[in-house]
């Protein structure tokens, strides 16, 4: 038995050493380790297809010797393509783009990836992100429309959704594959600035989202084949954009062996004529392609596979014969179809229809006989079923309703009598498109157009529903009452259309492409050099004027503009607020939206930017999109994603060849489409010290708590020196209008010489009132950069402007009180145009919040058990942090410490909004016996954010308990910190216990509660025992979790560091440490836009003599999960580790990171967000399974026992 123990211990230690070393490697490092062990022939086999010997559209054989899986590629813009069956036929990508909803795009992409995984796919050939430059483009239905900003945010969501599964996304087609006509011979000739501002942004968004691959296109770019174009692949994509994945050719795209390889092409599909024996000759024979380039090609491919978890265990498995369709995906297909229907016209509110109508006349083949639901080519999918609109309509009406149907060919005098006698006529028309050919025009067939005119002539209540793959012209639009653009709705076509027609769904789709008045009203009409090209030379002479930009610049009015889409309710826009932070430049724009109508509905607010004249930009460009769902009479404040310097910059193609910010006057425009702009606000960026607060800025200061209750309460400072400021009704009277100076003074507009002042000393309860401006520090304020934020005395980051007793009543006095971040301390600097629309002539709203740091305060108390409690507060503008540290040490057979700390001075029982963030840490260890032991140490952190209807006043509340017990061989340390709408709450507690009996671990930790927060979490566990005959063990674990905010209200960065060391002379003790972090965001209308997490782990163990080995890892992971409108987006995980091991060490770390739905578990399996690297215990390069390792560990433990 003794020899078996020793053998198991040695074997176990060897395996752990291997797994620990391998587990610290990044996907790229793991890939390079494999490449170093490959022969040239093996490398070459991994960079080209197998000449279609596989049932997949593309395939690369695996390597049995190196335990590398094969690579299977399939198309997927609308679902699993290439003729595969038993899948879901989702709406087209253009449909999903028409939702203007990144959450739905994520769910769409995720569902497709799941089905591809079931079918055994490794690489999903999508998304297709080429801009819809040509309105008749054959593949526009696969695209995200005509605007680069919209395409970019949707590309990011799509890549993250796809790569939430063990799947590699392939963003295509790079670059300028904007037409199908002569796509394999023509050259797209485009200038550098247009390339970067119009055609590159979606690809760059894909790169930044972590896409594993990019597909180069068939066409030439500036007379160089795209797949051998060094400027666009090596310089722009891999160089300037920083792409780390692999570039695959489009199927049989043209390129040369040497030129293609050296330009940066990494994989040929689907055959081997260029990257097979020809590439071997170019390496070994002529030497024209360096071996290092081939190594890089293979390493990029393998790194993408490792990052996707495709070479870890359990490995993804699947089969083309497996059933991928599911009820959940059928429901999602219907949801996407409903949300993408665009109501173009609804005269007199004819829609929605009543299900109890007596007669409905349905016309057109597209209603039943030839329903067009999917496009052709790579985007085509085999539908498991196709619900016809006629069937959907009949399913929605009562038995008393007579629904008649007439085909297109049967329209005549007799059938038109059905139309004239009906309550309403619904005409369905269709046209389609496919890869390989562009549409000949934008019209429906003459027979269909004649049918529309004939029906409309006899029935005034005529509705037209269009099934189309992109933009169309509607010369008959003025003859009908309502028009719906359904695009290509997929398998749920009829159900979705019927739900929209009868009002079960309120339409919220928006046009992602402009619908012109006629065939000649397009940016490229009547210009053969622009399209289709002359002698295969296609000149992009329109430059930046693509889509709606051209219509704006030319003063043309389209039939229906970009972004257009109606609803069954009406929305009112008001109170545009622009908050600018100067360094680094970040701009937050928000607007208030009110549902005026009787129905719940979703509004898509759109933010457009006008540049200074000197920038040479189009009249306006989309820079923000936010969808908000509101019940009747409800109001919401909608905040667009924070704009950064690059979002306001232009591409400098002359000097720097980089992004350049232009000085001058800018303007924001907010509305419901590119032509329905309701609010306008100008601002200046004047160079070195921009932005400069406007000296004439005028605004109300509105309290959030009252505002959320539907009461507009503003600060009234009065009109005479010494008046105490109070809450008052909002109206433009003396003493209630303010302006913010560059010195941070809040001056009365009524009397420029009067300032908001703190009466007496700056302390809790000090009243605030009006006083002659003197420049005194008591008259200077730090105004939060958030749309709704705090107002603090300069230099006092822990004190906030407050209403006494948290009141909202008129006449409530204002004072200074400890910041709680609750609604009565939250304010909005609201434009004077709050009672009506803000016009372009309105004063610029530019607020600059100075950054100051408050002095640190601390309190120390000593209690029994040698417990020391120290609290300190340090805050900067826009963020605040409260730190409480508690430490306890004891040396006895048993010891217990319990401490409770609460910093709360006054409470209120009700408010309208609160946010909850909770973080809990528990660490426990149990040990029994002296011969062998097993200890489990776990750290769990959960944070949640919820919008609620009530809040309590405590600014922070924290409770910690530390217990150490030798008799029970157990030690438990638990901490929970809860903050209601707190900016930051941080507590640290440590406990150390030393005893002659088996050790009881002690922990020091910090837990966090975050709304807009910076936070830190540290955990230290120390266990020591005196040496026995066989065992000496010392374990130390330290973890740090920190969160830092961006200017965005919903952005956070998190880092986690874990260090563990084990020292033992004989493996009689086994240690299993696990670390789990879970985050959940549940806002009612807004979602966590970005969260970044980094984790580093260091574990070391040594015997009496050893040589340490150190490795460093950085790896990115992205996770997004949406549930019932709850979204956590862009969650990135980075893991780095340093490890020292000897042959007798016994150490294993298992890590799990969950962003609502994603788990990476070293002890069982690995799955990922976009990219996940498993630390400590990750599979070895050649396929070591973490599950296998754990099994061996447990088997050895059993044998040793």
PDB file of C-alpha atoms in Angstrom, residues 31-177:
ATOM      1  CA  UNK A  31      -0.619  27.212 -30.316  1.00  0.00           C
ATOM      2  CA  UNK A  32       3.042  28.083 -30.735  1.00  0.00           C
ATOM      3  CA  UNK A  33       4.015  25.125 -28.566  1.00  0.00           C
ATOM      4  CA  UNK A  34       2.115  22.822 -30.934  1.00  0.00           C
ATOM      5  CA  UNK A  35       3.550  24.479 -34.033  1.00  0.00           C
ATOM      6  CA  UNK A  36       7.054  23.895 -32.697  1.00  0.00           C
ATOM      7  CA  UNK A  37       6.307  20.153 -32.678  1.00  0.00           C
ATOM      8  CA  UNK A  38       4.867  20.044 -36.214  1.00  0.00           C
ATOM      9  CA  UNK A  39       6.637  19.091 -39.391  1.00  0.00           C
ATOM     10  CA  UNK A  40       6.282  21.346 -42.421  1.00  0.00           C
ATOM     11  CA  UNK A  41       3.890  18.862 -44.017  1.00  0.00           C
ATOM     12  CA  UNK A  42       1.708  18.888 -40.908  1.00  0.00           C
ATOM     13  CA  UNK A  43       1.688  22.658 -40.906  1.00  0.00           C
ATOM     14  CA  UNK A  44       0.709  22.881 -44.543  1.00  0.00           C
ATOM     15  CA  UNK A  45      -2.201  20.482 -44.020  1.00  0.00           C
ATOM     16  CA  UNK A  46      -3.615  22.953 -41.505  1.00  0.00           C
ATOM     17  CA  UNK A  47      -3.690  25.982 -43.821  1.00  0.00           C
ATOM     18  CA  UNK A  48      -5.837  24.703 -46.675  1.00  0.00           C
ATOM     19  CA  UNK A  49      -9.098  22.891 -47.299  1.00  0.00           C
ATOM     20  CA  UNK A  50      -9.571  19.237 -48.174  1.00  0.00           C
ATOM     21  CA  UNK A  51     -10.985  19.825 -51.654  1.00  0.00           C
ATOM     22  CA  UNK A  52     -14.581  19.208 -50.556  1.00  0.00           C
ATOM     23  CA  UNK A  53     -14.064  15.622 -49.411  1.00  0.00           C
ATOM     24  CA  UNK A  54     -16.130  16.610 -46.372  1.00  0.00           C
ATOM     25  CA  UNK A  55     -19.901  17.197 -46.206  1.00  0.00           C
ATOM     26  CA  UNK A  56     -19.149  20.622 -44.715  1.00  0.00           C
ATOM     27  CA  UNK A  57     -18.719  23.564 -47.061  1.00  0.00           C
ATOM     28  CA  UNK A  58     -15.150  23.787 -45.805  1.00  0.00           C
ATOM     29  CA  UNK A  59     -12.992  21.320 -43.908  1.00  0.00           C
ATOM     30  CA  UNK A  60      -9.453  20.848 -42.631  1.00  0.00           C
ATOM     31  CA  UNK A  61      -8.402  17.441 -41.374  1.00  0.00           C
ATOM     32  CA  UNK A  62      -7.338  17.139 -37.756  1.00  0.00           C
ATOM     33  CA  UNK A  63      -3.988  15.802 -36.589  1.00  0.00           C
ATOM     34  CA  UNK A  64      -4.229  12.537 -34.668  1.00  0.00           C
ATOM     35  CA  UNK A  65      -0.617  12.581 -33.510  1.00  0.00           C
ATOM     36  CA  UNK A  66      -0.984  15.997 -31.960  1.00  0.00           C
ATOM     37  CA  UNK A  67      -4.564  15.413 -30.837  1.00  0.00           C
ATOM     38  CA  UNK A  68      -5.896  18.317 -32.907  1.00  0.00           C
ATOM     39  CA  UNK A  69      -9.525  18.319 -33.988  1.00  0.00           C
ATOM     40  CA  UNK A  70     -10.628  18.855 -37.558  1.00  0.00           C
ATOM     41  CA  UNK A  71     -12.019  22.230 -38.624  1.00  0.00           C
ATOM     42  CA  UNK A  72     -15.514  22.305 -40.117  1.00  0.00           C
ATOM     43  CA  UNK A  73     -16.860  25.483 -41.703  1.00  0.00           C
ATOM     44  CA  UNK A  74     -20.488  26.307 -42.582  1.00  0.00           C
ATOM     45  CA  UNK A  75     -22.367  29.369 -43.777  1.00  0.00           C
ATOM     46  CA  UNK A  76     -24.797  31.027 -41.398  1.00  0.00           C
ATOM     47  CA  UNK A  77     -26.100  34.552 -41.993  1.00  0.00           C
ATOM     48  CA  UNK A  78     -29.754  33.431 -41.518  1.00  0.00           C
ATOM     49  CA  UNK A  79     -29.182  30.096 -39.783  1.00  0.00           C
ATOM     50  CA  UNK A  80     -27.192  26.954 -40.541  1.00  0.00           C
ATOM     51  CA  UNK A  81     -26.709  27.071 -44.301  1.00  0.00           C
ATOM     52  CA  UNK A  82     -25.389  24.922 -47.144  1.00  0.00           C
ATOM     53  CA  UNK A  83     -28.483  22.740 -47.382  1.00  0.00           C
ATOM     54  CA  UNK A  84     -28.321  21.408 -43.832  1.00  0.00           C
ATOM     55  CA  UNK A  85     -31.698  20.346 -42.444  1.00  0.00           C
ATOM     56  CA  UNK A  86     -33.379  20.186 -39.021  1.00  0.00           C
ATOM     57  CA  UNK A  87     -32.398  23.756 -38.230  1.00  0.00           C
ATOM     58  CA  UNK A  88     -34.207  27.030 -37.553  1.00  0.00           C
ATOM     59  CA  UNK A  89     -34.842  29.446 -40.414  1.00  0.00           C
ATOM     60  CA  UNK A  90     -34.409  32.763 -38.649  1.00  0.00           C
ATOM     61  CA  UNK A  91     -35.235  36.116 -40.243  1.00  0.00           C
ATOM     62  CA  UNK A  92     -32.484  37.598 -42.389  1.00  0.00           C
ATOM     63  CA  UNK A  93     -29.595  39.541 -40.904  1.00  0.00           C
ATOM     64  CA  UNK A  94     -31.070  42.706 -42.429  1.00  0.00           C
ATOM     65  CA  UNK A  95     -34.267  41.980 -40.507  1.00  0.00           C
ATOM     66  CA  UNK A  96     -32.394  41.730 -37.235  1.00  0.00           C
ATOM     67  CA  UNK A  97     -30.466  44.884 -38.129  1.00  0.00           C
ATOM     68  CA  UNK A  98     -33.841  46.588 -38.596  1.00  0.00           C
ATOM     69  CA  UNK A  99     -34.609  46.046 -34.923  1.00  0.00           C
ATOM     70  CA  UNK A 100     -31.761  48.473 -34.085  1.00  0.00           C
ATOM     71  CA  UNK A 101     -31.400  46.222 -31.038  1.00  0.00           C
ATOM     72  CA  UNK A 102     -27.984  44.836 -30.054  1.00  0.00           C
ATOM     73  CA  UNK A 103     -29.534  42.541 -27.456  1.00  0.00           C
ATOM     74  CA  UNK A 104     -31.688  40.831 -30.056  1.00  0.00           C
ATOM     75  CA  UNK A 105     -28.696  40.610 -32.380  1.00  0.00           C
ATOM     76  CA  UNK A 106     -26.734  38.879 -29.641  1.00  0.00           C
ATOM     77  CA  UNK A 107     -29.536  36.375 -29.022  1.00  0.00           C
ATOM     78  CA  UNK A 108     -29.846  35.760 -32.769  1.00  0.00           C
ATOM     79  CA  UNK A 109     -26.117  35.101 -33.123  1.00  0.00           C
ATOM     80  CA  UNK A 110     -25.967  32.963 -30.008  1.00  0.00           C
ATOM     81  CA  UNK A 111     -28.846  30.781 -31.202  1.00  0.00           C
ATOM     82  CA  UNK A 112     -27.216  30.298 -34.596  1.00  0.00           C
ATOM     83  CA  UNK A 113     -23.962  29.323 -32.915  1.00  0.00           C
ATOM     84  CA  UNK A 114     -25.764  26.767 -30.751  1.00  0.00           C
ATOM     85  CA  UNK A 115     -27.270  25.151 -33.819  1.00  0.00           C
ATOM     86  CA  UNK A 116     -23.938  25.208 -35.644  1.00  0.00           C
ATOM     87  CA  UNK A 117     -22.334  23.546 -32.631  1.00  0.00           C
ATOM     88  CA  UNK A 118     -24.961  20.796 -32.682  1.00  0.00           C
ATOM     89  CA  UNK A 119     -24.178  20.313 -36.363  1.00  0.00           C
ATOM     90  CA  UNK A 120     -20.460  19.931 -35.648  1.00  0.00           C
ATOM     91  CA  UNK A 121     -19.300  23.293 -36.986  1.00  0.00           C
ATOM     92  CA  UNK A 122     -16.101  24.948 -35.738  1.00  0.00           C
ATOM     93  CA  UNK A 123     -16.237  28.130 -37.808  1.00  0.00           C
ATOM     94  CA  UNK A 124     -19.522  29.953 -38.458  1.00  0.00           C
ATOM     95  CA  UNK A 125     -19.060  31.926 -41.665  1.00  0.00           C
ATOM     96  CA  UNK A 126     -20.673  35.143 -40.498  1.00  0.00           C
ATOM     97  CA  UNK A 127     -21.560  37.854 -39.812  1.00  0.00           C
ATOM     98  CA  UNK A 128     -21.563  39.492 -43.232  1.00  0.00           C
ATOM     99  CA  UNK A 129     -20.823  43.146 -42.530  1.00  0.00           C
ATOM    100  CA  UNK A 130     -20.324  44.790 -45.923  1.00  0.00           C
ATOM    101  CA  UNK A 131     -22.079  48.145 -46.181  1.00  0.00           C
ATOM    102  CA  UNK A 132     -25.169  48.248 -48.420  1.00  0.00           C
ATOM    103  CA  UNK A 133     -23.615  50.719 -50.845  1.00  0.00           C
ATOM    104  CA  UNK A 134     -25.531  49.460 -53.874  1.00  0.00           C
ATOM    105  CA  UNK A 135     -29.314  49.508 -53.221  1.00  0.00           C
ATOM    106  CA  UNK A 136     -29.824  46.555 -55.601  1.00  0.00           C
ATOM    107  CA  UNK A 137     -26.975  44.548 -54.071  1.00  0.00           C
ATOM    108  CA  UNK A 138     -27.707  40.831 -54.179  1.00  0.00           C
ATOM    109  CA  UNK A 139     -26.463  40.182 -50.648  1.00  0.00           C
ATOM    110  CA  UNK A 140     -27.865  43.223 -48.872  1.00  0.00           C
ATOM    111  CA  UNK A 141     -30.275  40.950 -47.009  1.00  0.00           C
ATOM    112  CA  UNK A 142     -27.234  39.360 -45.322  1.00  0.00           C
ATOM    113  CA  UNK A 143     -25.873  42.748 -44.256  1.00  0.00           C
ATOM    114  CA  UNK A 144     -26.508  45.173 -41.412  1.00  0.00           C
ATOM    115  CA  UNK A 145     -27.532  48.037 -43.691  1.00  0.00           C
ATOM    116  CA  UNK A 146     -26.015  51.236 -44.998  1.00  0.00           C
ATOM    117  CA  UNK A 147     -24.657  52.930 -41.871  1.00  0.00           C
ATOM    118  CA  UNK A 148     -21.198  52.111 -40.446  1.00  0.00           C
ATOM    119  CA  UNK A 149     -22.107  52.930 -36.835  1.00  0.00           C
ATOM    120  CA  UNK A 150     -25.177  50.698 -36.840  1.00  0.00           C
ATOM    121  CA  UNK A 151     -23.214  47.962 -38.600  1.00  0.00           C
ATOM    122  CA  UNK A 152     -20.437  48.278 -36.015  1.00  0.00           C
ATOM    123  CA  UNK A 153     -22.543  47.885 -32.885  1.00  0.00           C
ATOM    124  CA  UNK A 154     -24.436  44.998 -34.476  1.00  0.00           C
ATOM    125  CA  UNK A 155     -21.215  43.324 -35.594  1.00  0.00           C
ATOM    126  CA  UNK A 156     -19.865  43.504 -32.072  1.00  0.00           C
ATOM    127  CA  UNK A 157     -23.043  41.950 -30.678  1.00  0.00           C
ATOM    128  CA  UNK A 158     -23.044  39.268 -33.363  1.00  0.00           C
ATOM    129  CA  UNK A 159     -19.431  38.240 -32.776  1.00  0.00           C
ATOM    130  CA  UNK A 160     -19.948  38.104 -29.031  1.00  0.00           C
ATOM    131  CA  UNK A 161     -23.114  36.065 -29.451  1.00  0.00           C
ATOM    132  CA  UNK A 162     -21.474  33.575 -31.794  1.00  0.00           C
ATOM    133  CA  UNK A 163     -18.405  33.205 -29.644  1.00  0.00           C
ATOM    134  CA  UNK A 164     -20.406  32.774 -26.453  1.00  0.00           C
ATOM    135  CA  UNK A 165     -20.390  29.170 -27.669  1.00  0.00           C
ATOM    136  CA  UNK A 166     -17.296  27.093 -28.539  1.00  0.00           C
ATOM    137  CA  UNK A 167     -17.509  28.639 -32.002  1.00  0.00           C
ATOM    138  CA  UNK A 168     -15.277  30.849 -34.129  1.00  0.00           C
ATOM    139  CA  UNK A 169     -16.979  33.793 -35.828  1.00  0.00           C
ATOM    140  CA  UNK A 170     -15.820  34.755 -39.313  1.00  0.00           C
ATOM    141  CA  UNK A 171     -16.468  38.416 -40.140  1.00  0.00           C
ATOM    142  CA  UNK A 172     -16.778  38.792 -43.911  1.00  0.00           C
ATOM    143  CA  UNK A 173     -15.991  39.947 -46.632  1.00  0.00           C
ATOM    144  CA  UNK A 174     -12.822  42.012 -46.265  1.00  0.00           C
ATOM    145  CA  UNK A 175     -13.023  44.367 -48.034  1.00  0.00           C
ATOM    146  CA  UNK A 176     -15.344  46.397 -50.293  1.00  0.00           C
ATOM    147  CA  UNK A 177     -17.376  43.436 -51.536  1.00  0.00           C
TER     148      UNK A 177
END
